[in-house]
Coordinates of N, CA and C in Angstrom, one line a residue:
Chain A
X1426 N 6.3 5.0 23.3 CA 5.0 5.8 23.1 C 4.0 5.0 22.4
X1427 N 2.9 5.7 22.2 CA 1.7 5.0 21.6 C 2.1 4.8 20.2
X1428 N 1.4 3.7 19.5 CA 1.6 3.4 18.2 C 0.2 3.2 17.5
X1429 N 0.1 3.7 16.2 CA -1.0 3.5 15.5 C -0.6 2.5 14.3
X1430 N -1.5 1.6 14.0 CA -1.3 0.7 12.9 C -2.2 1.1 11.9
X1431 N -1.7 1.5 10.7 CA -2.5 1.9 9.6 C -2.4 1.0 8.5
X1432 N -3.5 0.7 7.9 CA -3.5 -0.3 6.7 C -4.5 0.2 5.7
X1433 N -4.3 -0.3 4.4 CA -3.1 -0.9 3.9 C -1.9 0.0 3.9
X1434 N -0.7 -0.4 3.6 CA 0.5 0.4 3.4 C 0.3 1.2 2.1
X1435 N -0.2 0.5 1.1 CA -0.2 1.2 -0.3 C -1.4 0.5 -1.0
X1436 N -2.0 1.3 -2.0 CA -3.2 0.9 -2.7 C -3.0 1.5 -4.1
X1437 N -3.3 0.4 -5.0 CA -3.2 0.9 -6.5 C -4.6 0.6 -7.0
X1438 N -5.3 1.7 -7.5 CA -6.7 1.6 -7.9 C -6.9 2.3 -9.2
X1439 N -8.1 2.1 -9.8 CA -8.4 2.7 -11.0 C -9.3 3.9 -10.6
X1440 N -9.2 4.9 -11.5 CA -10.0 6.1 -11.4 C -11.5 5.7 -11.2
X1441 N -12.2 6.3 -10.3 CA -13.6 6.0 -10.1 C -14.0 4.9 -9.0
X1442 N -12.9 4.2 -8.7 CA -13.1 3.2 -7.6 C -13.2 3.9 -6.2
X1443 N -13.8 3.2 -5.2 CA -13.7 3.6 -3.8 C -12.6 3.2 -3.0
X1444 N -12.2 3.7 -2.2 CA -11.0 3.6 -1.4 C -11.4 3.5 0.1
X1445 N -10.7 2.5 1.0 CA -11.0 2.5 2.3 C -9.6 2.2 3.0
X1446 N -9.4 2.9 4.1 CA -8.2 2.6 4.9 C -8.6 2.8 6.3
X1447 N -7.7 2.3 7.2 CA -8.1 2.2 8.6 C -6.9 2.5 9.4
X1448 N -7.1 2.8 10.7 CA -6.2 2.8 11.7 C -6.6 2.2 13.1
X1449 N -5.7 1.5 13.7 CA -6.1 0.9 15.0 C -5.0 1.2 16.0
X1450 N -5.4 1.4 17.3 CA -4.5 1.8 18.3 C -4.6 0.8 19.4
X1451 N -3.5 0.6 20.2 CA -3.7 -0.1 21.5 C -4.2 0.6 22.6
X1452 N -4.3 2.0 22.4 CA -4.8 2.9 23.6 C -5.8 3.8 23.0
X1453 N -6.4 4.6 23.9 CA -7.5 5.5 23.5 C -7.0 6.8 23.1
X1454 N -7.7 7.4 22.0 CA -7.4 8.8 21.8 C -8.6 9.6 21.9
X1455 N -8.5 10.9 22.2 CA -9.6 11.8 22.3 C -10.1 12.3 21.1
X1456 N -9.2 12.4 20.1 CA -9.4 13.0 18.8 C -8.6 12.2 17.7
X1457 N -9.3 12.0 16.6 CA -8.6 11.4 15.4 C -8.7 12.3 14.3
X1458 N -7.6 12.3 13.7 CA -7.5 13.3 12.4 C -6.9 12.4 11.2
X1459 N -7.3 12.9 10.1 CA -6.8 12.3 8.8 C -6.3 13.4 8.0
X1460 N -5.0 13.1 7.6 CA -4.3 14.0 6.7 C -4.0 13.5 5.4
X1461 N -3.7 14.4 4.4 CA -3.2 13.9 3.1 C -1.9 14.8 2.8
X1462 N -0.8 14.0 2.4 CA 0.5 14.7 2.1 C 0.8 14.5 0.6
X1463 N 1.1 15.5 -0.1 CA 1.5 15.4 -1.4 C 3.1 15.4 -1.4
X1464 N 3.7 14.9 -2.4 CA 5.3 14.8 -2.4 C 5.8 16.1 -2.1
X1465 N 6.9 16.0 -1.2 CA 7.6 17.2 -0.9 C 7.0 18.4 -0.1
X1466 N 5.6 18.1 0.4 CA 4.9 19.1 1.2 C 4.5 18.7 2.5
X1467 N 4.1 19.5 3.3 CA 3.6 19.1 4.6 C 2.0 18.5 4.6
X1468 N 1.7 17.7 5.5 CA 0.4 17.1 5.6 C -0.7 18.3 5.6
X1469 N -1.7 18.0 5.0 CA -3.0 18.9 5.0 C -4.1 18.1 5.8
X1470 N -4.8 18.8 6.8 CA -5.8 18.1 7.4 C -7.0 18.0 6.5
X1471 N -7.6 16.7 6.4 CA -8.9 16.5 5.7 C -10.0 16.4 6.5
X1472 N -10.0 15.6 7.6 CA -11.1 15.5 8.5 C -10.7 15.3 10.0
X1473 N -11.4 16.0 10.8 CA -11.1 15.8 12.2 C -12.4 15.2 13.0
X1474 N -12.2 14.3 13.8 CA -13.3 13.5 14.6 C -13.0 13.7 16.0
X1475 N -14.0 14.1 16.7 CA -14.0 14.6 18.1 C -14.7 13.6 19.1
X1476 N -15.7 12.8 18.6 CA -16.5 12.1 19.5 C -16.5 10.6 19.1
X1477 N -16.5 9.8 19.9 CA -16.6 8.3 19.6 C -17.9 8.1 18.9
X1478 N -17.9 7.3 17.9 CA -18.9 7.0 17.0 C -19.2 8.2 15.8
X1479 N -18.6 9.2 16.0 CA -18.9 10.3 15.0 C -18.5 9.9 13.5
X1480 N -19.5 10.2 12.7 CA -19.2 10.0 11.2 C -19.3 11.3 10.6
X1481 N -18.2 11.7 9.9 CA -18.1 13.0 9.3 C -17.7 12.9 7.8
X1482 N -18.3 13.8 7.0 CA -17.9 13.8 5.5 C -17.3 15.2 5.1
X1483 N -16.5 15.0 4.2 CA -15.9 16.4 3.5 C -15.8 16.0 2.1
X1484 N -16.9 16.4 1.4 CA -17.0 16.1 0.0 C -17.0 14.6 -0.3
X1485 N -16.0 14.0 -1.1 CA -16.1 12.5 -1.3 C -15.4 11.7 -0.2
X1486 N -15.0 12.4 0.9 CA -14.3 11.7 1.9 C -15.3 11.6 3.1
X1487 N -15.2 10.4 3.7 CA -16.0 10.1 4.9 C -15.1 9.4 5.9
X1488 N -15.2 9.9 7.2 CA -14.3 9.2 8.2 C -15.3 8.9 9.5
X1489 N -14.8 8.0 10.2 CA -15.5 7.6 11.4 C -14.6 7.4 12.6
X1490 N -15.0 7.8 13.7 CA -14.3 7.7 15.0 C -14.8 6.4 15.7
X1491 N -14.1 5.4 15.8 CA -14.6 4.1 16.4 C -15.2 4.3 17.7
X1492 N -16.2 3.5 18.0 CA -16.8 3.5 19.3 C -15.9 3.3 20.4
X1493 N -15.0 2.3 20.3 CA -14.0 2.1 21.3 C -12.9 3.1 21.6
X1494 N -12.9 4.1 20.6 CA -11.9 5.3 20.6 C -10.5 4.7 20.2
X1495 N -10.5 3.6 19.8 CA -9.2 3.0 19.5 C -9.0 2.7 17.9
X1496 N -9.8 3.1 17.2 CA -9.7 3.0 15.7 C -10.6 4.1 14.9
X1497 N -10.3 4.1 13.6 CA -10.9 5.1 12.8 C -10.7 4.6 11.4
X1498 N -11.6 5.0 10.5 CA -11.4 4.7 9.0 C -11.7 5.8 8.2
X1499 N -11.2 5.9 7.0 CA -11.4 6.9 6.0 C -11.8 6.2 4.7
X1500 N -12.7 6.7 4.1 CA -13.4 6.2 2.9 C -13.2 7.4 1.9
X1501 N -12.8 7.1 0.6 CA -12.8 8.0 -0.5 C -13.6 7.4 -1.6
X1502 N -14.6 8.1 -2.0 CA -15.6 7.6 -3.1 C -15.2 8.2 -4.4
X1503 N -15.4 7.4 -5.5 CA -15.2 7.9 -6.8 C -13.8 8.4 -6.9
X1504 N -12.7 7.8 -6.7 CA -11.4 8.5 -6.8 C -11.1 9.0 -8.1
X1505 N -10.3 10.1 -8.0 CA -9.9 10.8 -9.1 C -8.3 10.9 -9.0
X1506 N -7.6 11.2 -10.1 CA -6.1 11.2 -10.1 C -5.5 12.1 -9.1
X1507 N -6.1 13.3 -8.7 CA -5.5 14.2 -7.7 C -5.7 13.7 -6.4
X1508 N -6.3 12.6 -6.2 CA -6.4 11.9 -4.9 C -4.9 11.2 -4.4
X1509 N -4.2 11.1 -5.5 CA -2.8 10.4 -5.3 C -2.1 11.2 -4.2
X1510 N -1.4 10.4 -3.3 CA -0.7 11.0 -2.2 C -0.6 10.0 -1.1
X1511 N 0.0 10.5 0.1 CA 0.1 9.7 1.2 C -1.1 10.1 2.2
X1512 N -1.8 9.2 2.9 CA -2.8 9.5 3.8 C -2.4 9.0 5.1
X1513 N -2.4 9.9 6.0 CA -2.0 9.6 7.4 C -3.3 9.8 8.4
X1514 N -3.4 8.8 9.3 CA -4.3 8.9 10.4 C -3.4 9.5 11.5
X1515 N -4.0 10.2 12.5 CA -3.3 10.7 13.6 C -4.3 10.7 14.9
X1516 N -3.7 10.3 15.9 CA -4.4 10.3 17.1 C -3.9 11.5 18.2
X1517 N -4.8 12.1 18.7 CA -4.3 13.2 19.6 C -4.7 12.9 21.1
X1518 N -3.6 13.1 21.9 CA -3.7 13.0 23.3 C -4.0 14.3 23.8
X1519 N -5.2 14.5 24.3 CA -5.6 15.8 25.0 C -5.1 15.8 26.4
X1520 N -4.7 16.9 26.8 CA -4.4 17.1 28.2 C -5.2 18.1 28.8
X1521 N -6.0 17.7 29.9 CA -6.7 18.6 30.6 C -7.8 19.3 29.9
X1522 N -8.4 18.7 28.8 CA -9.5 19.1 28.1 C -9.1 20.2 27.1
X1523 N -7.8 20.5 27.0 CA -7.4 21.4 25.9 C -7.5 20.6 24.5
X1524 N -7.4 21.4 23.4 CA -7.6 20.9 22.1 C -6.2 20.7 21.4
X1525 N -5.2 20.9 22.3 CA -3.7 20.8 21.7 C -3.0 19.8 22.4
X1526 N -2.0 19.2 21.8 CA -1.2 18.2 22.4 C -0.5 17.4 21.4
X1527 N 0.1 16.2 21.8 CA 0.9 15.5 20.8 C 0.1 14.6 20.0
X1528 N 0.5 14.7 18.7 CA -0.2 13.8 17.8 C 0.8 12.6 17.5
X1529 N 0.0 11.5 17.5 CA 0.8 10.2 17.1 C 0.1 9.8 15.8
X1530 N 1.1 9.5 14.8 CA 0.8 9.3 13.4 C 0.9 7.7 13.1
X1531 N 0.0 7.4 12.2 CA 0.1 6.0 11.5 C 1.2 6.1 10.5
X1532 N 1.5 4.9 10.0 CA 2.7 4.8 9.0 C 2.3 5.4 7.6
X1533 N 1.1 5.6 7.4 CA 0.8 6.2 6.1 C 0.2 5.2 5.1
X1534 N -0.7 5.6 4.3 CA -1.1 4.7 3.2 C -0.9 5.5 1.8
X1535 N 0.0 4.9 1.0 CA 0.3 5.4 -0.3 C -0.7 5.1 -1.4
X1536 N -1.5 6.0 -1.9 CA -2.6 5.8 -2.8 C -2.1 6.3 -4.3
X1537 N -2.2 5.3 -5.1 CA -2.0 5.6 -6.4 C -3.3 5.3 -7.4
X1538 N -3.6 6.3 -8.1 CA -4.7 6.2 -8.9 C -4.5 6.2 -10.4
X1539 N -4.8 5.2 -11.0 CA -4.5 5.1 -12.5 C -5.7 5.5 -13.2
X1540 N -5.4 6.4 -14.2 CA -6.5 7.1 -15.0 C -7.3 5.9 -15.8
Chain B
X1004 N -1.7 36.1 4.0 CA -2.4 35.0 4.5 C -1.6 34.4 5.6
X1005 N -2.3 33.8 6.7 CA -1.6 33.3 7.8 C -1.1 31.9 7.4
X1006 N 0.1 31.5 8.1 CA 0.6 30.1 7.8 C 1.8 29.8 8.5
X1007 N 2.5 28.8 8.2 CA 3.7 28.4 8.7 C 4.8 28.4 7.6
X1008 N 6.1 28.9 7.8 CA 7.0 29.1 6.8 C 8.2 28.3 7.3
X1009 N 8.7 27.3 6.6 CA 9.9 26.7 7.0 C 11.0 27.0 6.0
X1010 N 12.1 27.2 6.5 CA 13.3 27.3 5.5 C 14.6 26.7 6.0
X1011 N 15.4 26.5 5.3 CA 15.3 26.4 3.7 C 14.5 25.3 3.4
X1012 N 14.2 25.2 2.1 CA 13.3 23.9 1.5 C 14.3 22.7 1.5
X1013 N 15.6 23.0 1.1 CA 16.6 21.9 0.9 C 17.8 22.3 1.7
X1014 N 18.5 21.5 2.4 CA 19.6 21.7 3.2 C 20.6 20.6 3.1
X1015 N 21.9 20.9 2.9 CA 22.9 19.9 2.8 C 23.9 20.1 3.9
X1016 N 24.2 19.0 4.7 CA 25.2 19.3 5.8 C 26.2 18.3 5.8
X1017 N 27.5 18.8 6.1 CA 28.6 17.9 6.2 C 28.5 17.1 7.4
X1018 N 29.0 16.0 7.5 CA 29.1 15.2 8.7 C 29.8 16.0 9.7
X1019 N 29.4 16.0 11.0 CA 30.0 16.7 12.2 C 29.5 18.1 12.3
X1020 N 28.7 18.6 11.4 CA 28.3 20.0 11.4 C 26.9 20.1 12.2
X1021 N 26.7 21.1 12.9 CA 25.3 21.5 13.3 C 24.6 22.3 12.3
X1022 N 23.3 22.2 12.1 CA 22.6 23.0 11.2 C 21.2 23.4 11.9
X1023 N 20.8 24.5 11.5 CA 19.5 25.0 12.2 C 18.4 25.1 11.2
X1024 N 17.3 24.6 11.4 CA 16.1 24.6 10.6 C 15.1 25.7 11.2
X1025 N 14.6 26.5 10.2 CA 13.7 27.6 10.7 C 12.4 27.3 10.5
X1026 N 11.6 27.8 11.5 CA 10.0 27.7 11.5 C 9.4 28.9 11.9
X1027 N 8.7 29.5 11.2 CA 8.0 30.8 11.7 C 6.4 30.7 11.4
X1028 N 5.6 31.0 12.4 CA 4.3 30.9 12.1 C 3.6 32.4 12.5
X1029 N 2.6 32.8 11.6 CA 1.9 34.1 12.0 C 0.4 33.7 12.2
X1030 N 0.2 32.5 12.8 CA -1.3 32.2 13.0 C -1.7 32.5 14.5
X1031 N -0.8 33.0 15.2 CA -1.1 33.3 16.7 C -1.2 31.9 17.4
X1032 N -0.6 30.9 17.0 CA -0.8 29.6 17.7 C 0.1 29.5 18.8
X1033 N -0.4 29.0 19.9 CA 0.5 28.8 21.2 C 1.6 27.8 21.1
X1034 N 1.0 26.6 20.5 CA 1.9 25.4 20.4 C 2.6 25.2 19.2
X1035 N 3.8 24.7 19.2 CA 4.6 24.5 18.0 C 5.2 23.1 18.2
X1036 N 5.5 22.4 17.0 CA 6.1 21.1 17.1 C 7.0 20.9 15.9
X1037 N 8.0 19.9 16.2 CA 8.9 19.5 15.1 C 8.7 17.9 15.0
X1038 N 8.4 17.5 13.7 CA 8.4 16.1 13.4 C 9.5 15.8 12.4
X1039 N 9.8 14.4 12.4 CA 10.7 14.0 11.4 C 9.9 12.9 10.7
X1040 N 10.2 12.8 9.3 CA 9.6 11.9 8.5 C 10.6 11.2 7.7
X1041 N 10.6 9.7 7.8 CA 11.4 9.0 7.0 C 10.6 8.1 6.1
X1042 N 11.1 7.7 4.9 CA 10.3 6.9 3.9 C 9.8 5.7 4.6
X1043 N 8.4 5.5 4.4 CA 7.7 4.4 4.9 C 7.4 4.4 6.3
X1044 N 7.6 5.5 7.0 CA 7.2 5.7 8.4 C 6.4 6.8 8.6
X1045 N 5.6 6.9 9.5 CA 4.9 8.0 9.9 C 5.7 9.0 10.5
X1046 N 5.1 10.2 10.8 CA 5.8 11.3 11.4 C 6.2 10.9 12.9
X1047 N 7.3 11.2 13.3 CA 7.7 11.1 14.6 C 8.1 12.4 15.3
X1048 N 7.6 12.7 16.5 CA 7.7 13.8 17.2 C 9.2 14.0 17.8
X1049 N 9.8 15.1 17.6 CA 11.1 15.3 18.1 C 11.0 16.3 19.3
X1050 N 10.3 17.5 19.2 CA 10.2 18.4 20.3 C 8.8 19.1 20.1
X1051 N 8.4 19.6 21.2 CA 7.2 20.5 21.2 C 7.2 21.5 22.3
X1052 N 6.5 22.5 22.0 CA 6.5 23.7 22.9 C 5.0 24.2 22.9
X1053 N 4.5 24.4 24.1 CA 3.2 24.8 24.3 C 3.1 26.3 24.8
X1054 N 4.3 26.8 25.1 CA 4.4 28.2 25.5 C 5.7 28.7 25.3
X1055 N 5.9 30.1 25.3 CA 7.2 30.7 25.0 C 8.1 30.3 26.2
X1056 N 9.4 30.1 25.8 CA 10.4 29.8 26.9 C 10.2 28.3 27.6
X1057 N 9.4 27.5 27.0 CA 9.2 26.3 27.5 C 9.1 25.2 26.3
X1058 N 9.7 24.0 26.4 CA 9.5 22.9 25.5 C 9.8 21.7 26.1
X1059 N 9.2 20.6 25.4 CA 9.4 19.3 26.0 C 10.0 18.3 24.9
X1060 N 10.6 17.2 25.4 CA 11.2 16.4 24.4 C 10.0 15.4 23.8
X1061 N 10.1 15.1 22.6 CA 9.2 14.1 22.0 C 9.8 12.7 22.0
X1062 N 9.4 11.9 21.2 CA 9.9 10.6 21.1 C 11.4 10.2 20.7
X1063 N 11.7 11.2 19.8 CA 13.1 11.0 19.3 C 14.0 12.3 19.4
X1064 N 14.1 12.9 20.7 CA 14.7 14.1 20.8 C 16.3 14.0 20.7
X1065 N 16.9 12.9 20.9 CA 18.3 12.8 21.0 C 19.0 13.3 19.7
X1066 N 20.0 14.2 19.8 CA 20.7 14.7 18.7 C 20.0 16.0 18.2
X1067 N 19.0 16.5 18.8 CA 18.4 17.6 18.4 C 18.2 18.6 19.6
X1068 N 18.1 19.9 19.3 CA 17.8 21.0 20.3 C 16.9 22.0 19.7
X1069 N 16.1 22.7 20.5 CA 15.3 23.7 20.1 C 15.3 24.9 21.1
X1070 N 14.6 26.0 20.5 CA 14.4 27.1 21.6 C 13.1 27.7 21.2
X1071 N 12.4 28.4 22.1 CA 11.2 29.1 21.9 C 11.3 30.5 22.6
X1072 N 12.0 31.3 22.0 CA 12.2 32.7 22.4 C 11.0 33.7 22.2
X1073 N 10.4 33.3 21.0 CA 9.2 34.0 20.7 C 8.1 33.1 20.3
X1074 N 6.9 33.7 20.4 CA 5.8 32.8 20.1 C 5.7 32.3 18.6
X1075 N 6.2 33.3 17.8 CA 6.1 32.9 16.3 C 7.2 31.9 15.8
X1076 N 8.3 31.8 16.6 CA 9.4 31.1 16.1 C 9.8 29.9 16.9
X1077 N 10.3 28.8 16.3 CA 10.6 27.5 16.9 C 11.6 26.9 16.1
X1078 N 12.9 27.4 16.2 CA 13.9 26.7 15.4 C 14.5 25.5 15.8
X1079 N 14.9 24.5 15.0 CA 15.3 23.2 15.4 C 16.8 23.1 15.0
X1080 N 17.7 22.7 15.8 CA 19.1 22.5 15.6 C 19.3 21.0 15.4
X1081 N 19.9 20.6 14.3 CA 20.2 19.2 14.2 C 21.7 19.1 14.6
X1082 N 22.1 18.5 15.6 CA 23.5 18.6 16.1 C 24.4 17.5 15.5
X1083 N 25.6 17.4 15.7 CA 26.4 16.3 15.2 C 26.3 15.0 15.9
X1084 N 25.6 15.2 17.0 CA 25.3 13.9 17.7 C 24.1 13.2 17.2
X1085 N 23.4 13.8 16.2 CA 22.3 12.9 15.6 C 23.0 12.1 14.5
X1086 N 22.9 10.8 14.6 CA 23.7 9.9 13.9 C 23.2 9.7 12.5
X1087 N 21.9 9.8 12.3 CA 21.2 9.6 11.1 C 20.3 10.8 10.8
X1088 N 20.8 12.0 10.4 CA 20.0 13.1 10.2 C 19.3 13.2 9.0
X1089 N 19.7 12.5 7.9 CA 19.0 12.7 6.7 C 17.6 12.3 6.7
X1090 N 16.5 13.4 6.4 CA 15.2 13.0 6.6 C 14.5 14.2 6.1
X1091 N 13.1 14.3 6.1 CA 12.3 15.3 5.8 C 11.8 15.9 7.2
X1092 N 12.0 17.1 7.5 CA 11.5 17.7 8.8 C 10.3 18.6 8.6
X1093 N 9.4 18.3 9.5 CA 8.1 19.2 9.4 C 7.9 19.9 10.7
X1094 N 7.6 21.1 10.5 CA 7.1 22.0 11.7 C 5.6 22.1 11.6
X1095 N 5.1 22.2 12.9 CA 3.5 22.4 12.9 C 3.3 23.3 14.1
X1096 N 2.0 23.9 14.0 CA 1.5 24.6 15.1 C 0.1 24.3 15.4
X1097 N -0.3 24.7 16.6 CA -1.8 24.3 16.9 C -2.3 25.4 17.9
X1098 N -3.7 25.6 17.8 CA -4.3 26.4 18.7 C -4.4 25.8 20.2
X1099 N -4.6 26.5 21.2 CA -4.7 26.0 22.5 C -6.1 26.2 23.1
X1100 N -7.1 25.9 22.3 CA -8.5 26.1 22.8 C -8.8 25.1 23.7
X1101 N -9.9 25.4 24.4 CA -10.4 24.5 25.5 C -11.5 23.7 24.9
X1102 N -11.3 22.5 24.4 CA -12.4 21.7 23.8 C -13.0 22.3 22.7
X1103 N -12.4 23.2 22.0 CA -13.1 23.8 20.8 C -13.1 22.8 19.6
X1104 N -14.2 22.9 18.9 CA -14.4 22.0 17.8 C -13.6 22.3 16.6
X1105 N -13.2 23.6 16.4 CA -12.4 24.0 15.2 C -10.9 23.8 15.5
X1106 N -10.7 22.6 15.8 CA -9.2 22.4 16.2 C -8.3 22.6 15.0
X1107 N -7.2 23.3 15.4 CA -6.2 23.6 14.3 C -4.9 23.1 14.5
X1108 N -4.3 22.3 13.6 CA -3.0 21.8 13.8 C -2.5 21.8 12.2
X1109 N -1.6 22.8 12.0 CA -1.2 23.2 10.7 C 0.3 22.9 10.5
X1110 N 0.6 22.4 9.3 CA 2.0 22.1 9.0 C 2.6 23.0 8.1
X1111 N 4.0 23.2 8.2 CA 4.7 23.8 7.2 C 4.9 23.0 6.0
X1112 N 5.9 23.3 5.1 CA 6.0 22.6 3.8 C 7.2 21.8 3.9
X1113 N 7.9 21.9 4.9 CA 9.0 20.9 5.3 C 10.4 21.4 4.9
X1114 N 11.4 20.8 5.4 CA 12.8 21.0 5.0 C 13.5 19.6 4.7
X1115 N 14.0 19.4 3.7 CA 14.6 18.1 3.4 C 16.1 18.4 3.7
X1116 N 16.6 17.6 4.7 CA 18.0 17.7 5.1 C 18.7 16.5 4.5
X1117 N 19.9 16.8 4.0 CA 20.7 15.6 3.5 C 22.1 15.8 4.1
X1118 N 22.7 14.6 4.6 CA 24.1 14.7 4.9 C 25.0 14.2 3.8
X1119 N 26.0 15.0 3.6 CA 26.8 14.6 2.4 C 28.4 14.5 2.9

C-alpha cells in the first residue's frame, strides 16, 4: 500500500519555541489531514486540507497542502506544555469524488515540550 | 453528544482465544474503520466498511474478522490466527459526503489488547 514518510520522529523543545514537521508521499493524495493523539486516546483532527497549495490555520497551528499533492507540513507556533503528544499526518484516497475512503498514516512525530 | 464508543478500554486475552472488540457510533456515519497501532508506527488499516452488510480488507486483515449488521456497529474479532495481537486498536467513522469541505473522520478512544 501507499506509504507516508513523516519527520522528525521525535522532537524535544522548550516552551515558547516553534515546531515544524512534515510528511512526504510517493503518490498523490486528494486530502491531507493532521491529527494529534494524547496517550491512551484516539487521534483528534487538527486540520484538514483539500486543495493543492492550500494553507490553513487553526489557532497556533498552520498546515499546508503541497503543490505536488505529495507532501504537507504542520507548524506549531509558541508551543505550550499541552502541545505534548503524537502528531500524525494522514493522506486520504478519495474514490469517485466522495469525501470518505482509506486513510494512510505517517509514523507520527512525538512532541515533548519542556516548561 | 454524538461520538464513537469503544469497549472495553483494556482487554486481556489468553493465547488461542478469540476476542471481540466493540465499536458503536451515533454520528449517523456511513463508513467505519478499524486501525491497529503499534509503538513507533503509524496506524494501519485492518478492515473498513462503507455500507451495512459490506466490508473490505485493509492492509493487515489476516487474523481478524468483522461484521456490519447495523449502521451504528462495527465489531472486530481478533482470532487465534493473529500471531501478534497485542496492540492498541482504534475504531473510526466518517461521513460519505460528495466532495464536502466539512469532512468528518472521527476516532474512538481505543482498546488496548494484551495477550497473556
